[in-house]
Coordinates of N, CA and C in Angstrom, one line a residue:
M1 N -9.1 23.9 -3.4 CA -9.3 22.4 -3.6 C -9.5 21.8 -2.2
S2 N -10.4 20.9 -2.1 CA -10.8 20.3 -0.9 C -9.7 19.2 -0.5
S3 N -9.6 19.0 0.8 CA -8.7 17.9 1.3 C -9.4 16.6 1.1
D4 N -8.6 15.5 1.2 CA -9.2 14.2 1.0 C -10.2 14.0 2.1
E5 N -9.9 14.4 3.3 CA -10.8 14.2 4.4 C -12.2 15.0 4.2
E6 N -12.1 16.2 3.7 CA -13.3 16.9 3.4 C -14.1 16.3 2.3
L7 N -13.4 15.8 1.3 CA -14.1 15.0 0.2 C -14.8 13.8 0.8
M8 N -14.1 13.1 1.6 CA -14.7 11.8 2.2 C -15.9 12.1 3.1
D9 N -15.8 13.2 3.8 CA -17.0 13.7 4.6 C -18.2 13.9 3.6
A10 N -17.9 14.5 2.5 CA -18.9 14.8 1.5 C -19.5 13.5 0.9
V11 N -18.6 12.5 0.6 CA -19.0 11.2 0.1 C -19.9 10.6 1.2
R12 N -19.6 10.7 2.4 CA -20.4 10.1 3.5 C -21.8 10.7 3.5
E13 N -21.9 11.9 3.0 CA -23.2 12.6 2.9 C -23.9 12.3 1.6
G14 N -23.3 11.5 0.7 CA -23.9 11.1 -0.5 C -23.5 11.8 -1.7
N15 N -22.4 12.6 -1.6 CA -21.9 13.4 -2.8 C -21.0 12.5 -3.7
E16 N -21.6 12.1 -4.8 CA -20.9 11.2 -5.7 C -19.7 11.9 -6.5
E17 N -19.9 13.2 -6.7 CA -18.8 14.0 -7.3 C -17.6 14.0 -6.5
A18 N -17.7 14.0 -5.2 CA -16.6 14.0 -4.2 C -15.9 12.6 -4.3
Y19 N -16.7 11.6 -4.5 CA -16.2 10.2 -4.6 C -15.4 10.1 -5.9
I20 N -15.9 10.7 -7.0 CA -15.2 10.6 -8.3 C -13.8 11.4 -8.2
T21 N -13.9 12.5 -7.4 CA -12.6 13.3 -7.2 C -11.6 12.5 -6.5
L22 N -12.0 11.8 -5.4 CA -11.1 11.0 -4.6 C -10.5 9.9 -5.5
F23 N -11.4 9.3 -6.2 CA -11.0 8.2 -7.1 C -10.0 8.6 -8.1
S24 N -10.2 9.8 -8.7 CA -9.2 10.3 -9.7 C -7.9 10.7 -9.0
R25 N -8.0 11.3 -7.9 CA -6.9 11.8 -7.1 C -5.9 10.7 -6.7
H26 N -6.5 9.5 -6.4 CA -5.7 8.4 -5.9 C -5.5 7.3 -6.8
R27 N -6.0 7.4 -8.0 CA -5.9 6.3 -9.0 C -4.5 5.9 -9.3
A28 N -3.6 6.7 -9.6 CA -2.3 6.3 -10.0 C -1.5 5.7 -8.8
G29 N -1.5 6.4 -7.7 CA -0.8 5.9 -6.5 C -1.3 4.5 -6.0
L30 N -2.6 4.4 -6.0 CA -3.2 3.2 -5.4 C -3.0 2.0 -6.4
Y31 N -3.1 2.3 -7.7 CA -2.9 1.2 -8.7 C -1.4 0.8 -8.7
G32 N -0.5 1.8 -8.6 CA 0.9 1.5 -8.5 C 1.3 0.6 -7.3
Y33 N 0.6 1.0 -6.2 CA 0.9 0.2 -5.0 C 0.4 -1.3 -5.2
A34 N -0.8 -1.4 -5.7 CA -1.4 -2.7 -6.0 C -0.5 -3.5 -7.0
L35 N 0.0 -2.9 -8.0 CA 0.9 -3.5 -8.9 C 2.2 -4.0 -8.3
R36 N 2.7 -3.1 -7.5 CA 4.0 -3.5 -6.8 C 3.8 -4.7 -5.9
M37 N 2.7 -4.7 -5.2 CA 2.4 -5.8 -4.3 C 2.0 -7.1 -4.9
T38 N 1.3 -7.0 -6.1 CA 0.8 -8.3 -6.7 C 1.7 -8.7 -7.9
R39 N 2.3 -7.7 -8.6 CA 3.2 -7.9 -9.8 C 2.4 -8.4 -11.0
R40 N 1.1 -8.3 -10.9 CA 0.2 -8.7 -12.1 C -0.8 -7.6 -12.3
A41 N -0.8 -7.1 -13.6 CA -1.7 -5.9 -13.9 C -3.1 -6.3 -13.7
E42 N -3.6 -7.5 -14.1 CA -5.0 -7.8 -14.0 C -5.4 -7.9 -12.5
V43 N -4.5 -8.4 -11.7 CA -4.8 -8.5 -10.2 C -4.8 -7.1 -9.6
A44 N -3.8 -6.3 -10.0 CA -3.8 -4.9 -9.5 C -5.0 -4.2 -9.9
D45 N -5.6 -4.4 -11.1 CA -6.8 -3.7 -11.5 C -7.9 -4.2 -10.5
E46 N -8.0 -5.5 -10.3 CA -9.1 -6.0 -9.4 C -8.9 -5.5 -8.0
V47 N -7.7 -5.4 -7.5 CA -7.5 -4.8 -6.1 C -7.9 -3.4 -6.1
F48 N -7.5 -2.6 -7.1 CA -7.8 -1.2 -7.2 C -9.3 -1.0 -7.1
Q49 N -10.1 -1.8 -8.0 CA -11.5 -1.6 -8.1 C -12.2 -2.1 -6.8
E50 N -11.7 -3.2 -6.2 CA -12.3 -3.7 -5.0 C -12.0 -2.7 -3.8
T51 N -10.9 -2.1 -3.8 CA -10.6 -1.1 -2.7 C -11.5 0.0 -2.8
F52 N -11.8 0.6 -4.0 CA -12.7 1.7 -4.1 C -14.1 1.3 -3.8
L53 N -14.5 0.1 -4.2 CA -15.8 -0.4 -3.8 C -16.0 -0.5 -2.3
R54 N -14.9 -1.0 -1.6 CA -14.9 -1.0 -0.2 C -15.0 0.4 0.5
V55 N -14.3 1.3 -0.1 CA -14.4 2.7 0.3 C -15.8 3.2 0.3
H56 N -16.4 2.9 -0.9 CA -17.8 3.4 -1.1 C -18.8 2.7 -0.1
R57 N -18.6 1.4 0.1 CA -19.5 0.6 1.0 C -19.3 1.1 2.4
S58 N -18.0 1.5 2.8 CA -17.7 1.8 4.1 C -17.8 3.3 4.4
R59 N -18.4 4.1 3.5 CA -18.4 5.5 3.6 C -19.1 6.0 4.9
A60 N -20.1 5.2 5.3 CA -20.9 5.6 6.5 C -20.1 5.4 7.8
T61 N -19.0 4.6 7.7 CA -18.2 4.4 8.9 C -16.9 5.2 8.9
W62 N -16.7 6.0 7.8 CA -15.5 6.8 7.7 C -15.5 7.8 8.9
S63 N -14.3 7.9 9.5 CA -14.1 8.8 10.6 C -12.7 9.3 10.5
N64 N -12.5 10.6 10.3 CA -11.1 11.1 10.1 C -10.4 11.3 11.4
H65 N -11.0 10.9 12.5 CA -10.2 11.0 13.7 C -9.2 9.8 13.8
E66 N -9.4 8.8 13.0 CA -8.5 7.6 13.0 C -7.3 7.8 12.1
G67 N -7.1 8.9 11.5 CA -6.0 9.2 10.6 C -6.4 9.8 9.3
T68 N -5.5 9.9 8.4 CA -5.8 10.5 7.1 C -6.6 9.6 6.2
F69 N -7.2 10.2 5.3 CA -8.0 9.4 4.3 C -7.0 8.4 3.5
R70 N -5.8 9.0 3.2 CA -4.8 8.2 2.5 C -4.4 7.0 3.3
S71 N -4.2 7.1 4.6 CA -3.8 6.0 5.4 C -4.9 4.9 5.4
W72 N -6.2 5.4 5.5 CA -7.4 4.6 5.6 C -7.5 3.8 4.2
L73 N -7.3 4.5 3.1 CA -7.4 4.0 1.8 C -6.3 2.8 1.6
Y74 N -5.1 3.1 2.0 CA -4.1 2.1 1.8 C -4.2 0.9 2.8
R75 N -4.8 1.2 4.0 CA -5.2 0.0 4.9 C -6.2 -0.9 4.2
I76 N -7.2 -0.3 3.6 CA -8.2 -1.1 2.8 C -7.5 -1.8 1.7
A77 N -6.6 -1.2 1.0 CA -5.9 -1.8 -0.2 C -5.1 -3.0 0.4
T78 N -4.3 -2.7 1.4 CA -3.5 -3.8 2.0 C -4.3 -5.0 2.4
N79 N -5.5 -4.7 3.1 CA -6.3 -5.8 3.5 C -6.9 -6.5 2.3
T80 N -7.3 -5.8 1.3 CA -7.8 -6.4 0.1 C -6.8 -7.4 -0.5
I81 N -5.5 -6.9 -0.6 CA -4.4 -7.8 -1.1 C -4.2 -9.0 -0.3
R82 N -4.3 -8.8 1.0 CA -4.1 -9.9 1.9 C -5.2 -10.9 1.8
D83 N -6.5 -10.4 1.7 CA -7.6 -11.3 1.5 C -7.5 -12.1 0.3
R84 N -7.1 -11.5 -0.8 CA -6.9 -12.2 -2.1 C -5.8 -13.2 -2.0
A85 N -4.7 -12.9 -1.3 CA -3.6 -13.8 -1.1 C -4.0 -15.0 -0.3
R86 N -4.8 -14.8 0.7 CA -5.3 -15.9 1.6 C -6.2 -16.8 0.8
S87 N -7.1 -16.2 0.0 CA -8.1 -17.0 -0.7 C -7.4 -17.8 -1.9
A88 N -6.3 -17.2 -2.4 CA -5.6 -17.9 -3.4 C -4.5 -18.9 -2.9
A89 N -4.4 -18.9 -1.5 CA -3.4 -19.7 -0.8 C -2.0 -19.5 -1.3
R90 N -1.7 -18.2 -1.6 CA -0.3 -17.9 -1.9 C 0.0 -16.5 -1.4
R91 N 1.3 -16.2 -1.2 CA 1.7 -14.9 -0.8 C 1.7 -13.9 -1.9
P92 N 1.4 -12.6 -1.7 CA 1.5 -11.7 -2.8 C 3.0 -11.4 -3.1
E93 N 3.3 -11.2 -4.3 CA 4.7 -10.8 -4.7 C 4.8 -9.3 -4.6
V94 N 6.0 -8.8 -4.4 CA 6.1 -7.4 -4.1 C 6.3 -6.5 -5.3
L95 N 7.3 -6.6 -6.1 CA 7.6 -5.6 -7.0 C 7.2 -5.9 -8.4
G96 N 6.8 -4.8 -9.1 CA 6.5 -4.9 -10.5 C 7.5 -4.1 -11.3
E97 N 7.3 -4.0 -12.6 CA 8.3 -3.2 -13.4 C 8.4 -1.8 -13.0
S98 N 7.4 -1.2 -12.4 CA 7.4 0.2 -12.0 C 8.4 0.5 -10.8
W99 N 9.0 -0.5 -10.2 CA 10.0 -0.3 -9.2 C 11.1 0.6 -9.7
E100 N 11.4 0.6 -10.9 CA 12.5 1.4 -11.5 C 12.1 2.9 -11.3
E101 N 10.9 3.2 -11.1 CA 10.6 4.6 -10.8 C 11.2 5.1 -9.6
V102 N 11.5 4.2 -8.6 CA 12.0 4.5 -7.3 C 13.5 4.3 -7.3
V103 N 13.9 3.1 -7.7 CA 15.3 2.7 -7.7 C 15.7 2.3 -9.1
H104 N 17.0 2.7 -9.5 CA 17.4 2.3 -10.8 C 18.6 1.4 -10.8
P105 N 18.4 0.2 -10.2 CA 19.5 -0.7 -10.2 C 19.7 -1.4 -11.6
S106 N 20.8 -2.1 -11.7 CA 21.0 -2.9 -12.9 C 20.0 -4.0 -12.9
H107 N 19.8 -4.7 -14.0 CA 18.9 -5.8 -14.0 C 19.2 -6.9 -12.9
T108 N 20.5 -7.2 -12.8 CA 20.9 -8.2 -11.8 C 20.6 -7.7 -10.4
D109 N 20.9 -6.4 -10.1 CA 20.7 -5.9 -8.8 C 19.2 -5.8 -8.5
R110 N 18.4 -5.6 -9.5 CA 17.0 -5.5 -9.4 C 16.4 -6.9 -9.0
I111 N 16.9 -7.9 -9.7 CA 16.5 -9.3 -9.4 C 16.8 -9.6 -7.9
A112 N 18.0 -9.3 -7.5 CA 18.5 -9.5 -6.1 C 17.6 -8.8 -5.1
L113 N 17.3 -7.5 -5.5 CA 16.4 -6.7 -4.6 C 15.0 -7.4 -4.5
E114 N 14.4 -7.8 -5.6 CA 13.1 -8.4 -5.6 C 13.2 -9.7 -4.8
Q115 N 14.2 -10.5 -4.9 CA 14.3 -11.7 -4.1 C 14.5 -11.4 -2.7
A116 N 15.2 -10.4 -2.3 CA 15.4 -10.0 -0.9 C 14.1 -9.5 -0.3
L117 N 13.4 -8.7 -1.1 CA 12.0 -8.3 -0.6 C 11.1 -9.4 -0.4
A118 N 11.1 -10.4 -1.4 CA 10.2 -11.5 -1.3 C 10.5 -12.4 -0.1
A119 N 11.8 -12.4 0.4 CA 12.2 -13.2 1.5 C 11.9 -12.5 2.8
L120 N 11.5 -11.3 2.8 CA 11.1 -10.6 4.1 C 9.8 -11.2 4.6
P121 N 9.6 -11.2 5.9 CA 8.2 -11.6 6.4 C 7.3 -10.5 5.9
E122 N 6.0 -10.9 5.7 CA 5.0 -10.0 5.1 C 4.9 -8.7 6.0
N123 N 4.9 -8.8 7.3 CA 4.7 -7.6 8.1 C 5.8 -6.6 7.9
L124 N 7.1 -7.1 7.7 CA 8.2 -6.2 7.4 C 8.1 -5.6 6.0
R125 N 7.8 -6.5 5.1 CA 7.7 -6.1 3.7 C 6.7 -5.0 3.5
D126 N 5.5 -5.2 4.1 CA 4.4 -4.2 3.9 C 4.9 -2.8 4.4
A127 N 5.4 -2.8 5.6 CA 5.9 -1.6 6.2 C 6.9 -0.9 5.4
F128 N 7.9 -1.7 4.9 CA 9.0 -1.1 4.0 C 8.4 -0.6 2.7
V129 N 7.6 -1.3 2.0 CA 7.0 -0.8 0.8 C 6.2 0.5 1.0
L130 N 5.4 0.5 2.0 CA 4.6 1.7 2.3 C 5.5 2.9 2.5
T131 N 6.6 2.7 3.2 CA 7.5 3.8 3.5 C 8.4 4.2 2.3
A132 N 9.1 3.2 1.8 CA 10.2 3.4 0.8 C 9.6 3.7 -0.6
V133 N 8.5 3.0 -0.9 CA 8.0 3.1 -2.3 C 6.9 4.2 -2.3
L134 N 6.0 4.2 -1.4 CA 4.9 5.2 -1.4 C 5.2 6.5 -0.6
G135 N 6.3 6.5 0.1 CA 6.7 7.7 0.8 C 5.8 8.0 2.1
M136 N 5.1 7.0 2.6 CA 4.3 7.3 3.8 C 5.3 7.5 5.0
D137 N 4.8 8.3 6.0 CA 5.6 8.4 7.2 C 5.1 7.3 8.2
H138 N 5.8 7.2 9.3 CA 5.5 6.1 10.2 C 4.1 6.2 10.8
N139 N 3.6 7.4 10.9 CA 2.2 7.5 11.4 C 1.2 7.0 10.4
E140 N 1.4 7.3 9.1 CA 0.5 6.8 8.1 C 0.6 5.3 7.9
V141 N 1.9 4.8 8.0 CA 2.1 3.3 7.9 C 1.3 2.6 9.1
A142 N 1.4 3.3 10.3 CA 0.7 2.7 11.5 C -0.8 2.6 11.2
V143 N -1.4 3.6 10.7 CA -2.8 3.6 10.4 C -3.1 2.5 9.3
A144 N -2.3 2.5 8.3 CA -2.6 1.6 7.2 C -2.5 0.1 7.6
L145 N -1.5 -0.2 8.5 CA -1.3 -1.5 8.9 C -2.0 -1.9 10.3
E146 N -2.6 -0.9 10.9 CA -3.3 -1.0 12.2 C -2.3 -1.5 13.3
I147 N -1.2 -0.7 13.3 CA -0.2 -1.0 14.4 C 0.2 0.4 15.0
S148 N 1.0 0.4 16.0 CA 1.4 1.7 16.6 C 2.5 2.3 15.8
P149 N 2.7 3.6 15.9 CA 3.7 4.3 15.1 C 5.1 3.8 15.5
D150 N 5.3 3.4 16.8 CA 6.6 2.8 17.2 C 6.8 1.5 16.5
N151 N 5.8 0.7 16.4 CA 5.9 -0.6 15.8 C 6.2 -0.4 14.3
A152 N 5.5 0.6 13.7 CA 5.8 0.9 12.3 C 7.3 1.2 12.1
R153 N 7.8 2.1 12.9 CA 9.2 2.5 12.8 C 10.1 1.3 13.0
A154 N 9.8 0.5 14.0 CA 10.6 -0.7 14.2 C 10.6 -1.7 13.0
R155 N 9.4 -1.9 12.4 CA 9.3 -2.8 11.3 C 10.1 -2.3 10.1
V156 N 10.0 -1.0 9.8 CA 10.8 -0.4 8.7 C 12.3 -0.6 9.0
S157 N 12.7 -0.3 10.2 CA 14.1 -0.5 10.6 C 14.6 -1.9 10.5
R158 N 13.8 -2.8 10.9 CA 14.1 -4.3 10.8 C 14.2 -4.7 9.4
A159 N 13.2 -4.2 8.6 CA 13.2 -4.5 7.1 C 14.5 -4.0 6.5
R160 N 14.9 -2.8 6.7 CA 16.1 -2.3 6.1 C 17.3 -3.1 6.5
A161 N 17.4 -3.4 7.8 CA 18.5 -4.2 8.3 C 18.6 -5.5 7.6
R162 N 17.4 -6.2 7.5 CA 17.4 -7.5 6.9 C 17.7 -7.4 5.4
L163 N 17.2 -6.4 4.8 CA 17.5 -6.2 3.3 C 19.0 -6.1 3.1
R164 N 19.6 -5.2 4.0 CA 21.1 -5.1 3.9 C 21.8 -6.4 4.0
E165 N 21.4 -7.2 5.0 CA 22.0 -8.5 5.2 C 21.8 -9.4 4.0
L166 N 20.6 -9.5 3.5 CA 20.3 -10.3 2.3 C 21.0 -9.9 1.1
L167 N 21.2 -8.6 0.9 CA 21.8 -8.1 -0.3 C 23.3 -8.2 -0.2
E168 N 23.9 -8.2 1.0 CA 25.3 -8.4 1.1 C 25.7 -9.8 0.8
V169 N 24.9 -10.7 1.2 CA 25.1 -12.2 0.9 C 25.1 -12.5 -0.6
S170 N 24.2 -11.8 -1.3 CA 24.0 -12.2 -2.7 C 25.0 -11.5 -3.6

């Protein structure tokens, strides 16, 4: 089986089957990320589709020296979500019903967690969700958010500390 980077190189050369393979391989994870960030299925669908359209449109500029395909894909998705939020003049909400796949708090705890995450600044929330929910390492988060790995590590650490503070108060 080909790596994502090899498949994207093939897409760059015009191989549509490779594009379909990447699409299928990342469908569930990317849709889940979009749903967690937007909390609305119809918006998550649109973000998912727009992200893969942007991947296809940007195929000629793909370069795997900038990081993994997965990091690049989630950077595009994050930017798509931010673009939609700016144009709608509202911040994206973070968690959807699928959060229970990662954490199984009681309903009351889950509400408190959602409120605490919503209270985080966007830069901390993005880094935390990419790490805690999607399992990205600091290097992948750095590429996805276009920051340094040290900055990614610091944002996740600050997000965790702030979440602890917010959850202790509630």
